[in-house]
Tab-separated table of N, CA, C and O and ligand atoms in Angstrom:
chain	number	residue	atom	x	y	z
C	25	MET	N	89.417	-69.935	105.317
C	25	MET	CA	89.732	-70.860	104.249
C	25	MET	C	89.132	-70.346	102.943
C	25	MET	O	87.977	-69.949	102.911
C	26	ARG	N	89.934	-70.366	101.867
C	26	ARG	CA	89.462	-69.837	100.589
C	26	ARG	C	88.745	-70.930	99.788
C	26	ARG	O	88.963	-72.115	100.007
C	27	CYS	N	87.955	-70.494	98.820
C	27	CYS	CA	87.183	-71.422	97.996
C	27	CYS	C	88.114	-72.434	97.296
C	27	CYS	O	87.791	-73.636	97.227
C	28	GLU	N	89.261	-71.951	96.787
C	28	GLU	CA	90.175	-72.846	96.070
C	28	GLU	C	90.651	-73.965	96.990
C	28	GLU	O	90.783	-75.124	96.584
C	29	GLU	N	90.923	-73.607	98.232
C	29	GLU	CA	91.393	-74.618	99.199
C	29	GLU	C	90.304	-75.624	99.533
C	29	GLU	O	90.542	-76.826	99.631
C	30	VAL	N	89.080	-75.114	99.681
C	30	VAL	CA	87.959	-76.004	99.999
C	30	VAL	C	87.710	-76.965	98.841
C	30	VAL	O	87.520	-78.168	99.021
C	31	ARG	N	87.742	-76.428	97.636
C	31	ARG	CA	87.446	-77.274	96.462
C	31	ARG	C	88.517	-78.325	96.242
C	31	ARG	O	88.250	-79.361	95.658
C	32	GLU	N	89.721	-78.049	96.704
C	32	GLU	CA	90.771	-79.069	96.598
C	32	GLU	C	90.489	-80.266	97.499
C	32	GLU	O	90.810	-81.394	97.141
C	33	VAL	N	89.883	-80.029	98.642
C	33	VAL	CA	89.631	-81.128	99.585
C	33	VAL	C	88.215	-81.718	99.464
C	33	VAL	O	87.898	-82.696	100.139
C	34	LEU	N	87.379	-81.122	98.615
C	34	LEU	CA	85.999	-81.613	98.500
C	34	LEU	C	85.901	-83.079	98.088
C	34	LEU	O	85.110	-83.819	98.673
C	35	PRO	N	86.676	-83.541	97.089
C	35	PRO	CA	86.560	-84.952	96.726
C	35	PRO	C	86.827	-85.881	97.915
C	35	PRO	O	86.079	-86.833	98.143
C	36	ALA	N	87.873	-85.581	98.692
C	36	ALA	CA	88.182	-86.414	99.867
C	36	ALA	C	87.105	-86.241	100.921
C	36	ALA	O	86.729	-87.191	101.618
C	37	HIS	N	86.586	-85.006	101.041
C	37	HIS	CA	85.529	-84.722	102.007
C	37	HIS	C	84.307	-85.592	101.732
C	37	HIS	O	83.713	-86.161	102.640
C	38	VAL	N	83.945	-85.712	100.472
C	38	VAL	CA	82.770	-86.515	100.088
C	38	VAL	C	83.085	-87.996	100.177
C	38	VAL	O	82.316	-88.782	100.728
C	39	LYS	N	84.232	-88.388	99.631
C	39	LYS	CA	84.573	-89.810	99.545
C	39	LYS	C	84.802	-90.433	100.919
C	39	LYS	O	84.285	-91.504	101.223
C	40	ASP	N	85.584	-89.754	101.740
C	40	ASP	CA	85.947	-90.325	103.039
C	40	ASP	C	85.044	-89.840	104.171
C	40	ASP	O	85.189	-90.287	105.295
C	41	GLY	N	84.164	-88.872	103.855
C	41	GLY	CA	83.285	-88.354	104.881
C	41	GLY	C	84.041	-87.610	105.964
C	41	GLY	O	83.658	-87.645	107.136
C	42	SER	N	85.133	-86.944	105.570
C	42	SER	CA	85.922	-86.236	106.577
C	42	SER	C	85.067	-85.122	107.196
C	42	SER	O	84.178	-84.569	106.556
C	43	ASP	N	85.366	-84.809	108.417
C	43	ASP	CA	84.538	-83.892	109.187
C	43	ASP	C	85.354	-82.678	109.622
C	43	ASP	O	85.332	-82.310	110.778
C	44	ASP	N	86.054	-82.076	108.664
C	44	ASP	CA	86.930	-80.926	108.971
C	44	ASP	C	86.047	-79.714	109.282
C	44	ASP	O	85.236	-79.278	108.465
C	45	LEU	N	86.220	-79.166	110.491
C	45	LEU	CA	85.406	-78.040	110.949
C	45	LEU	C	85.583	-76.816	110.066
C	45	LEU	O	84.615	-76.116	109.746
C	46	THR	N	86.811	-76.556	109.621
C	46	THR	CA	87.063	-75.390	108.774
C	46	THR	C	86.317	-75.508	107.449
C	46	THR	O	85.742	-74.536	106.966
C	47	VAL	N	86.326	-76.700	106.882
C	47	VAL	CA	85.623	-76.938	105.615
C	47	VAL	C	84.115	-76.785	105.825
C	47	VAL	O	83.423	-76.130	105.048
C	48	ARG	N	83.615	-77.354	106.920
C	48	ARG	CA	82.176	-77.262	107.186
C	48	ARG	C	81.735	-75.809	107.365
C	48	ARG	O	80.673	-75.409	106.885
C	49	ARG	N	82.562	-75.023	108.049
C	49	ARG	CA	82.212	-73.602	108.254
C	49	ARG	C	82.160	-72.874	106.916
C	49	ARG	O	81.267	-72.060	106.668
C	50	HIS	N	83.146	-73.163	106.063
C	50	HIS	CA	83.167	-72.501	104.755
C	50	HIS	C	81.950	-72.907	103.950
C	50	HIS	O	81.291	-72.045	103.338
C	51	LEU	N	81.627	-74.191	103.966
C	51	LEU	CA	80.466	-74.660	103.186
C	51	LEU	C	79.159	-74.047	103.681
C	51	LEU	O	78.245	-73.801	102.893
C	52	ALA	N	79.105	-73.758	104.991
C	52	ALA	CA	77.877	-73.195	105.553
C	52	ALA	C	77.638	-71.759	105.067
C	52	ALA	O	76.479	-71.313	104.996
C	53	ARG	N	78.709	-71.065	104.703
C	53	ARG	CA	78.530	-69.662	104.299
C	53	ARG	C	78.838	-69.396	102.831
C	53	ARG	O	78.751	-68.255	102.378
C	54	CYS	N	79.216	-70.407	102.061
C	54	CYS	CA	79.600	-70.196	100.662
C	54	CYS	C	78.695	-71.040	99.735
C	54	CYS	O	78.882	-72.248	99.625
C	55	PRO	N	77.710	-70.394	99.092
C	55	PRO	CA	76.781	-71.148	98.238
C	55	PRO	C	77.480	-71.825	97.046
C	55	PRO	O	77.042	-72.899	96.614
C	56	GLU	N	78.546	-71.198	96.511
C	56	GLU	CA	79.221	-71.792	95.353
C	56	GLU	C	79.895	-73.116	95.737
C	56	GLU	O	79.779	-74.115	95.020
C	57	CYS	N	80.590	-73.116	96.851
C	57	CYS	CA	81.245	-74.364	97.293
C	57	CYS	C	80.226	-75.404	97.739
C	57	CYS	O	80.410	-76.589	97.546
C	58	LYS	N	79.116	-74.913	98.290
C	58	LYS	CA	78.052	-75.842	98.695
C	58	LYS	C	77.456	-76.523	97.448
C	58	LYS	O	77.153	-77.726	97.473
C	59	ALA	N	77.304	-75.745	96.372
C	59	ALA	CA	76.798	-76.313	95.127
C	59	ALA	C	77.811	-77.319	94.562
C	59	ALA	O	77.445	-78.371	94.039
C	60	GLU	N	79.098	-76.988	94.683
C	60	GLU	CA	80.148	-77.910	94.212
C	60	GLU	C	80.103	-79.212	95.032
C	60	GLU	O	80.258	-80.294	94.477
C	61	LEU	N	79.886	-79.070	96.316
C	61	LEU	CA	79.765	-80.249	97.193
C	61	LEU	C	78.588	-81.127	96.735
C	61	LEU	O	78.724	-82.348	96.650
C	62	ALA	N	77.471	-80.478	96.415
C	62	ALA	CA	76.306	-81.235	95.959
C	62	ALA	C	76.613	-81.995	94.653
C	62	ALA	O	76.189	-83.133	94.468
C	63	ARG	N	77.396	-81.362	93.776
C	63	ARG	CA	77.760	-82.040	92.510
C	63	ARG	C	78.638	-83.257	92.785
C	63	ARG	O	78.459	-84.311	92.198
C	64	TYR	N	79.582	-83.105	93.703
C	64	TYR	CA	80.450	-84.247	94.057
C	64	TYR	C	79.639	-85.372	94.674
C	64	TYR	O	79.846	-86.537	94.357
C	65	GLU	N	78.708	-85.016	95.547
C	65	GLU	CA	77.883	-86.050	96.191
C	65	GLU	C	77.045	-86.776	95.148
C	65	GLU	O	76.889	-87.997	95.211
C	66	SER	N	76.496	-86.031	94.191
C	66	SER	CA	75.696	-86.646	93.129
C	66	SER	C	76.564	-87.563	92.283
C	66	SER	O	76.183	-88.694	91.947
C	67	LEU	N	77.778	-87.104	91.951
C	67	LEU	CA	78.706	-87.906	91.158
C	67	LEU	C	79.081	-89.198	91.888
C	67	LEU	O	79.084	-90.280	91.295
C	68	MET	N	79.387	-89.064	93.176
C	68	MET	CA	79.768	-90.254	93.938
C	68	MET	C	78.601	-91.232	94.054
C	68	MET	O	78.798	-92.447	93.978
C	69	GLY	N	77.392	-90.708	94.197
C	69	GLY	CA	76.210	-91.576	94.230
C	69	GLY	C	76.062	-92.328	92.916
C	69	GLY	O	75.769	-93.532	92.901
C	70	GLY	N	76.289	-91.631	91.796
C	70	GLY	CA	76.206	-92.276	90.497
C	70	GLY	C	77.274	-93.335	90.321
C	70	GLY	O	77.025	-94.414	89.778
C	71	LEU	N	78.477	-93.072	90.800
C	71	LEU	CA	79.565	-94.047	90.688
C	71	LEU	C	79.247	-95.298	91.512
C	71	LEU	O	79.545	-96.406	91.068
C	72	ARG	N	78.668	-95.110	92.682
C	72	ARG	CA	78.302	-96.269	93.507
C	72	ARG	C	77.271	-97.131	92.791
C	72	ARG	O	77.334	-98.350	92.808
C	73	THR	N	76.335	-96.493	92.107
C	73	THR	CA	75.319	-97.224	91.345
C	73	THR	C	75.979	-98.030	90.243
C	73	THR	O	75.640	-99.194	90.014
C	74	LEU	N	76.945	-97.436	89.544
C	74	LEU	CA	77.633	-98.143	88.463
C	74	LEU	C	78.402	-99.344	89.003
C	74	LEU	O	78.420	-100.395	88.398
C	75	GLN	N	79.040	-99.185	90.143
C	75	GLN	CA	79.831	-100.284	90.697
C	75	GLN	C	78.971	-101.473	91.068
C	75	GLN	O	79.431	-102.595	91.031
C	76	MET	N	77.711	-101.253	91.391
C	76	MET	CA	76.865	-102.337	91.829
C	76	MET	C	76.135	-103.022	90.677
C	76	MET	O	75.502	-104.029	90.860
C	77	ARG	N	76.234	-102.464	89.480
C	77	ARG	CA	75.545	-103.048	88.350
C	77	ARG	C	76.306	-104.289	87.869
C	77	ARG	O	77.517	-104.283	87.735
C	78	SER	N	75.581	-105.368	87.629
C	78	SER	CA	76.227	-106.592	87.143
C	78	SER	C	75.646	-106.958	85.782
C	78	SER	O	74.539	-106.592	85.448
C	79	VAL	N	76.425	-107.669	85.025
C	79	VAL	CA	76.030	-108.081	83.675
C	79	VAL	C	76.151	-109.583	83.587
C	79	VAL	O	77.145	-110.163	84.026
C	80	ASP	N	75.120	-110.223	83.025
C	80	ASP	CA	75.174	-111.670	82.824
C	80	ASP	C	76.060	-111.980	81.625
C	80	ASP	O	75.877	-111.421	80.559
C	81	VAL	N	77.003	-112.853	81.829
C	81	VAL	CA	77.892	-113.253	80.748
C	81	VAL	C	77.207	-114.366	79.964
C	81	VAL	O	76.714	-115.317	80.565
C	82	PRO	N	77.165	-114.244	78.603
C	82	PRO	CA	76.548	-115.297	77.821
C	82	PRO	C	77.262	-116.633	78.042
C	82	PRO	O	78.482	-116.684	78.195
C	83	ALA	N	76.447	-117.718	78.042
C	83	ALA	CA	77.027	-119.051	78.231
C	83	ALA	C	78.036	-119.344	77.127
C	83	ALA	O	77.790	-119.052	75.969
C	84	GLY	N	79.158	-119.872	77.483
C	84	GLY	CA	80.164	-120.267	76.501
C	84	GLY	C	81.042	-119.133	76.009
C	84	GLY	O	81.856	-119.324	75.111
C	85	LEU	N	80.883	-117.947	76.591
C	85	LEU	CA	81.662	-116.805	76.114
C	85	LEU	C	83.162	-117.046	76.266
C	85	LEU	O	83.943	-116.746	75.359
C	86	PHE	N	83.576	-117.592	77.377
C	86	PHE	CA	85.001	-117.788	77.608
C	86	PHE	C	85.612	-118.706	76.563
C	86	PHE	O	86.659	-118.406	75.999
C	87	ASP	N	84.913	-119.805	76.250
C	87	ASP	CA	85.413	-120.732	75.218
C	87	ASP	C	85.463	-120.053	73.866
C	87	ASP	O	86.410	-120.248	73.093
C	88	GLN	N	84.458	-119.218	73.566
C	88	GLN	CA	84.429	-118.512	72.289
C	88	GLN	C	85.570	-117.508	72.198
C	88	GLN	O	86.191	-117.355	71.150
C	89	LEU	N	85.869	-116.851	73.292
C	89	LEU	CA	86.976	-115.895	73.304
C	89	LEU	C	88.304	-116.597	73.080
C	89	LEU	O	89.173	-116.109	72.358
C	90	LEU	N	88.465	-117.772	73.681
C	90	LEU	CA	89.692	-118.506	73.492
C	90	LEU	C	89.822	-119.060	72.074
C	90	LEU	O	90.925	-119.298	71.592
C	91	ALA	N	88.683	-119.216	71.376
C	91	ALA	CA	88.702	-119.761	70.017
C	91	ALA	C	89.015	-118.691	68.974
C	91	ALA	O	89.187	-119.028	67.809
C	92	ILE	N	89.140	-117.451	69.372
C	92	ILE	CA	89.441	-116.383	68.423
C	92	ILE	C	90.834	-116.625	67.869
C	92	ILE	O	91.795	-116.749	68.629
C	93	PRO	N	90.972	-116.691	66.527
C	93	PRO	CA	92.305	-116.924	65.950
C	93	PRO	C	93.245	-115.754	66.264
C	93	PRO	O	92.826	-114.617	66.334
C	94	GLU	N	94.501	-116.073	66.403
C	94	GLU	CA	95.458	-115.064	66.837
C	94	GLU	C	96.175	-114.384	65.670
C	94	GLU	O	96.933	-113.445	65.873
C	95	ARG	N	95.919	-114.827	64.461
C	95	ARG	CA	96.659	-114.281	63.312
C	95	ARG	C	96.370	-112.811	63.068
C	95	ARG	O	97.268	-112.030	62.881
C	96	SER	N	95.079	-112.441	63.018
C	96	SER	CA	94.744	-111.053	62.736
C	96	SER	C	94.999	-110.220	63.997
C	96	SER	O	95.305	-110.754	65.048
C	97	SER	N	94.846	-108.923	63.849
C	97	SER	CA	95.070	-108.080	65.006
C	97	SER	C	94.016	-108.374	66.067
C	97	SER	O	92.915	-108.846	65.761
C	98	ARG	N	94.323	-108.085	67.300
C	98	ARG	CA	93.420	-108.406	68.403
C	98	ARG	C	92.099	-107.653	68.275
C	98	ARG	O	91.034	-108.196	68.540
C	99	LEU	N	92.183	-106.411	67.859
C	99	LEU	CA	90.968	-105.626	67.727
C	99	LEU	C	90.087	-106.173	66.600
C	99	LEU	O	88.867	-106.289	66.763
C	100	ASP	N	90.703	-106.565	65.470
C	100	ASP	CA	89.937	-107.164	64.375
C	100	ASP	C	89.272	-108.455	64.840
C	100	ASP	O	88.114	-108.725	64.508
C	101	SER	N	89.998	-109.267	65.595
C	101	SER	CA	89.433	-110.512	66.100
C	101	SER	C	88.219	-110.245	66.958
C	101	SER	O	87.192	-110.920	66.836
C	102	ALA	N	88.331	-109.266	67.835
C	102	ALA	CA	87.204	-108.944	68.704
C	102	ALA	C	86.012	-108.446	67.893
C	102	ALA	O	84.879	-108.847	68.136
C	103	ARG	N	86.284	-107.596	66.886
C	103	ARG	CA	85.190	-107.079	66.047
C	103	ARG	C	84.499	-108.208	65.298
C	103	ARG	O	83.282	-108.279	65.248
C	104	HIS	N	85.278	-109.083	64.676
C	104	HIS	CA	84.689	-110.195	63.930
C	104	HIS	C	83.914	-111.126	64.858
C	104	HIS	O	82.837	-111.601	64.499
C	105	HIS	N	84.439	-111.371	65.997
C	105	HIS	CA	83.774	-112.258	66.941
C	105	HIS	C	82.404	-111.696	67.346
C	105	HIS	O	81.401	-112.393	67.306
C	106	VAL	N	82.390	-110.425	67.687
C	106	VAL	CA	81.124	-109.813	68.104
C	106	VAL	C	80.156	-109.771	66.924
C	106	VAL	O	78.962	-110.027	67.083
C	107	ALA	N	80.666	-109.484	65.706
C	107	ALA	CA	79.789	-109.445	64.529
C	107	ALA	C	79.192	-110.819	64.261
C	107	ALA	O	78.002	-110.934	63.937
C	108	ARG	N	79.966	-111.876	64.413
C	108	ARG	CA	79.465	-113.241	64.168
C	108	ARG	C	78.460	-113.669	65.217
C	108	ARG	O	77.575	-114.449	64.958
C	109	HIS	N	78.623	-113.168	66.435
C	109	HIS	CA	77.765	-113.602	67.544
C	109	HIS	C	76.856	-112.472	68.013
C	109	HIS	O	76.551	-112.368	69.187
C	110	ARG	N	76.420	-111.658	67.071
C	110	ARG	CA	75.631	-110.481	67.424
C	110	ARG	C	74.368	-110.860	68.194
C	110	ARG	O	73.949	-110.157	69.117
C	111	LYS	N	73.744	-111.971	67.848
C	111	LYS	CA	72.505	-112.377	68.521
C	111	LYS	C	72.744	-112.645	70.006
C	111	LYS	O	71.864	-112.443	70.825
C	112	VAL	N	73.925	-113.137	70.322
C	112	VAL	CA	74.222	-113.464	71.723
C	112	VAL	C	74.358	-112.188	72.559
C	112	VAL	O	73.948	-112.141	73.712
C	113	TYR	N	74.887	-111.170	71.929
C	113	TYR	CA	75.146	-109.942	72.681
C	113	TYR	C	73.959	-109.002	72.570
C	113	TYR	O	73.935	-108.101	71.764
C	114	VAL	N	72.992	-109.231	73.391
C	114	VAL	CA	71.787	-108.384	73.392
C	114	VAL	C	72.092	-107.143	74.204
C	114	VAL	O	72.435	-107.218	75.374
C	115	GLY	N	71.951	-105.988	73.551
C	115	GLY	CA	72.171	-104.734	74.253
C	115	GLY	C	73.593	-104.249	74.078
C	115	GLY	O	74.526	-105.036	74.030
C	116	GLY	N	73.738	-102.948	73.953
C	116	GLY	CA	75.055	-102.359	73.728
C	116	GLY	C	75.986	-102.534	74.907
C	116	GLY	O	77.186	-102.675	74.712
C	117	GLY	N	75.471	-102.540	76.126
C	117	GLY	CA	76.329	-102.669	77.303
C	117	GLY	C	77.056	-103.987	77.311
C	117	GLY	O	78.254	-104.067	77.564
C	118	ILE	N	76.333	-105.050	76.987
C	118	ILE	CA	76.945	-106.378	76.992
C	118	ILE	C	77.956	-106.468	75.863
C	118	ILE	O	79.035	-107.021	76.035
C	119	ALA	N	77.639	-105.880	74.703
C	119	ALA	CA	78.577	-105.908	73.584
C	119	ALA	C	79.862	-105.184	73.956
C	119	ALA	O	80.960	-105.641	73.650
C	120	ALA	N	79.733	-104.062	74.659
C	120	ALA	CA	80.924	-103.318	75.064
C	120	ALA	C	81.757	-104.153	76.022
C	120	ALA	O	82.976	-104.203	75.923
C	121	VAL	N	81.102	-104.852	76.949
C	121	VAL	CA	81.818	-105.702	77.887
C	121	VAL	C	82.491	-106.845	77.114
C	121	VAL	O	83.638	-107.184	77.383
C	122	ALA	N	81.779	-107.388	76.123
C	122	ALA	CA	82.325	-108.497	75.352
C	122	ALA	C	83.552	-108.043	74.560
C	122	ALA	O	84.546	-108.769	74.486
C	123	ILE	N	83.487	-106.862	73.956
C	123	ILE	CA	84.630	-106.355	73.204
C	123	ILE	C	85.829	-106.167	74.129
C	123	ILE	O	86.930	-106.604	73.826
C	124	ALA	N	85.577	-105.569	75.283
C	124	ALA	CA	86.671	-105.374	76.237
C	124	ALA	C	87.211	-106.732	76.708
C	124	ALA	O	88.409	-106.922	76.826
C	125	GLY	N	86.294	-107.682	76.923
C	125	GLY	CA	86.715	-109.007	77.364
C	125	GLY	C	87.485	-109.724	76.273
C	125	GLY	O	88.499	-110.383	76.545
C	126	ALA	N	87.054	-109.604	75.014
C	126	ALA	CA	87.742	-110.245	73.919
C	126	ALA	C	89.145	-109.689	73.761
C	126	ALA	O	90.113	-110.433	73.586
C	127	ALA	N	89.262	-108.381	73.835
C	127	ALA	CA	90.581	-107.765	73.728
C	127	ALA	C	91.457	-108.202	74.887
C	127	ALA	O	92.645	-108.515	74.706
C	128	GLY	N	90.885	-108.259	76.082
C	128	GLY	CA	91.629	-108.703	77.255
C	128	GLY	C	92.063	-110.152	77.136
C	128	GLY	O	93.194	-110.505	77.444
C	129	ALA	N	91.148	-111.014	76.649
C	129	ALA	CA	91.484	-112.424	76.502
C	129	ALA	C	92.576	-112.611	75.464
C	129	ALA	O	93.488	-113.416	75.642
C	130	ALA	N	92.470	-111.871	74.354
C	130	ALA	CA	93.497	-111.974	73.316
C	130	ALA	C	94.842	-111.527	73.863
C	130	ALA	O	95.880	-112.148	73.601
C	131	LEU	N	94.826	-110.452	74.627
C	131	LEU	CA	96.080	-109.953	75.213
C	131	LEU	C	96.615	-110.981	76.212
C	131	LEU	O	97.800	-111.274	76.236
C	132	TRP	N	95.712	-111.545	77.008
C	132	TRP	CA	96.136	-112.540	78.004
C	132	TRP	C	96.734	-113.751	77.295
C	132	TRP	O	97.768	-114.256	77.706
C	133	ARG	N	96.080	-114.174	76.206
C	133	ARG	CA	96.597	-115.345	75.464
C	133	ARG	C	97.980	-115.051	74.894
C	133	ARG	O	98.863	-115.884	74.971
C	134	SER	N	98.150	-113.871	74.325
C	134	SER	CA	99.447	-113.565	73.712
C	134	SER	C	100.540	-113.475	74.792
C	134	SER	O	101.667	-113.896	74.563
C	135	LYS	N	100.194	-112.957	75.965
C	135	LYS	CA	101.171	-112.866	77.035
C	135	LYS	C	101.483	-114.236	77.618
C	135	LYS	O	102.608	-114.529	77.976
C	136	ALA	N	100.442	-115.077	77.688
C	136	ALA	CA	100.630	-116.409	78.262
C	136	ALA	C	101.550	-117.250	77.390
C	136	ALA	O	102.283	-118.097	77.895
C	137	ARG	N	101.525	-117.023	76.086
C	137	ARG	CA	102.354	-117.820	75.186
C	137	ARG	C	103.767	-117.286	75.058
C	137	ARG	O	104.645	-117.984	74.587
C	138	ARG	N	103.946	-116.039	75.427
C	138	ARG	CA	105.267	-115.413	75.298
C	138	ARG	C	106.164	-115.881	76.431
C	138	ARG	O	105.775	-115.853	77.599
C	139	PRO	N	107.395	-116.373	76.101
C	139	PRO	CA	108.281	-116.786	77.188
C	139	PRO	C	108.704	-115.602	78.047
C	139	PRO	O	108.812	-114.491	77.556
C	140	LEU	N	108.889	-115.870	79.320
C	140	LEU	CA	109.293	-114.801	80.231
C	140	LEU	C	110.735	-114.428	79.985
C	140	LEU	O	111.599	-115.274	79.871
C	141	THR	N	110.997	-113.156	79.884
C	141	THR	CA	112.374	-112.659	79.740
C	141	THR	C	112.613	-111.606	80.796
C	141	THR	O	111.708	-110.908	81.204
C	142	ALA	N	113.851	-111.519	81.227
C	142	ALA	CA	114.182	-110.558	82.280
C	142	ALA	C	114.476	-109.203	81.708
C	142	ALA	O	114.729	-109.022	80.583
Q	227	LIG	ZN1	83.699	-71.247	98.721
């Protein structure tokens, strides 16, 4: 098995824990692919950590998002909302979630008001 072939299956090998004997043999004798495997494992470990991280939503955020006026563009609304409520959004991570949530809520509101057409 060539390095290119092994590297093609490495993501699945790490993600699904596949136990392909040919891949294992190649990894045992190829330091470059073994290093690539270590990088994938590290990346997958980091992704698992990200998936388990939770963020506390500020009280009343949903009502505030619904109160955003719809006249201006959705992105402007989200920016103004976050700027007005900067004290509520402690930390950049929460602000990023709030901006994404505001944009999503504005999009949801505009879609909810739009009549369904075929
Ligand atoms: Zn290799």
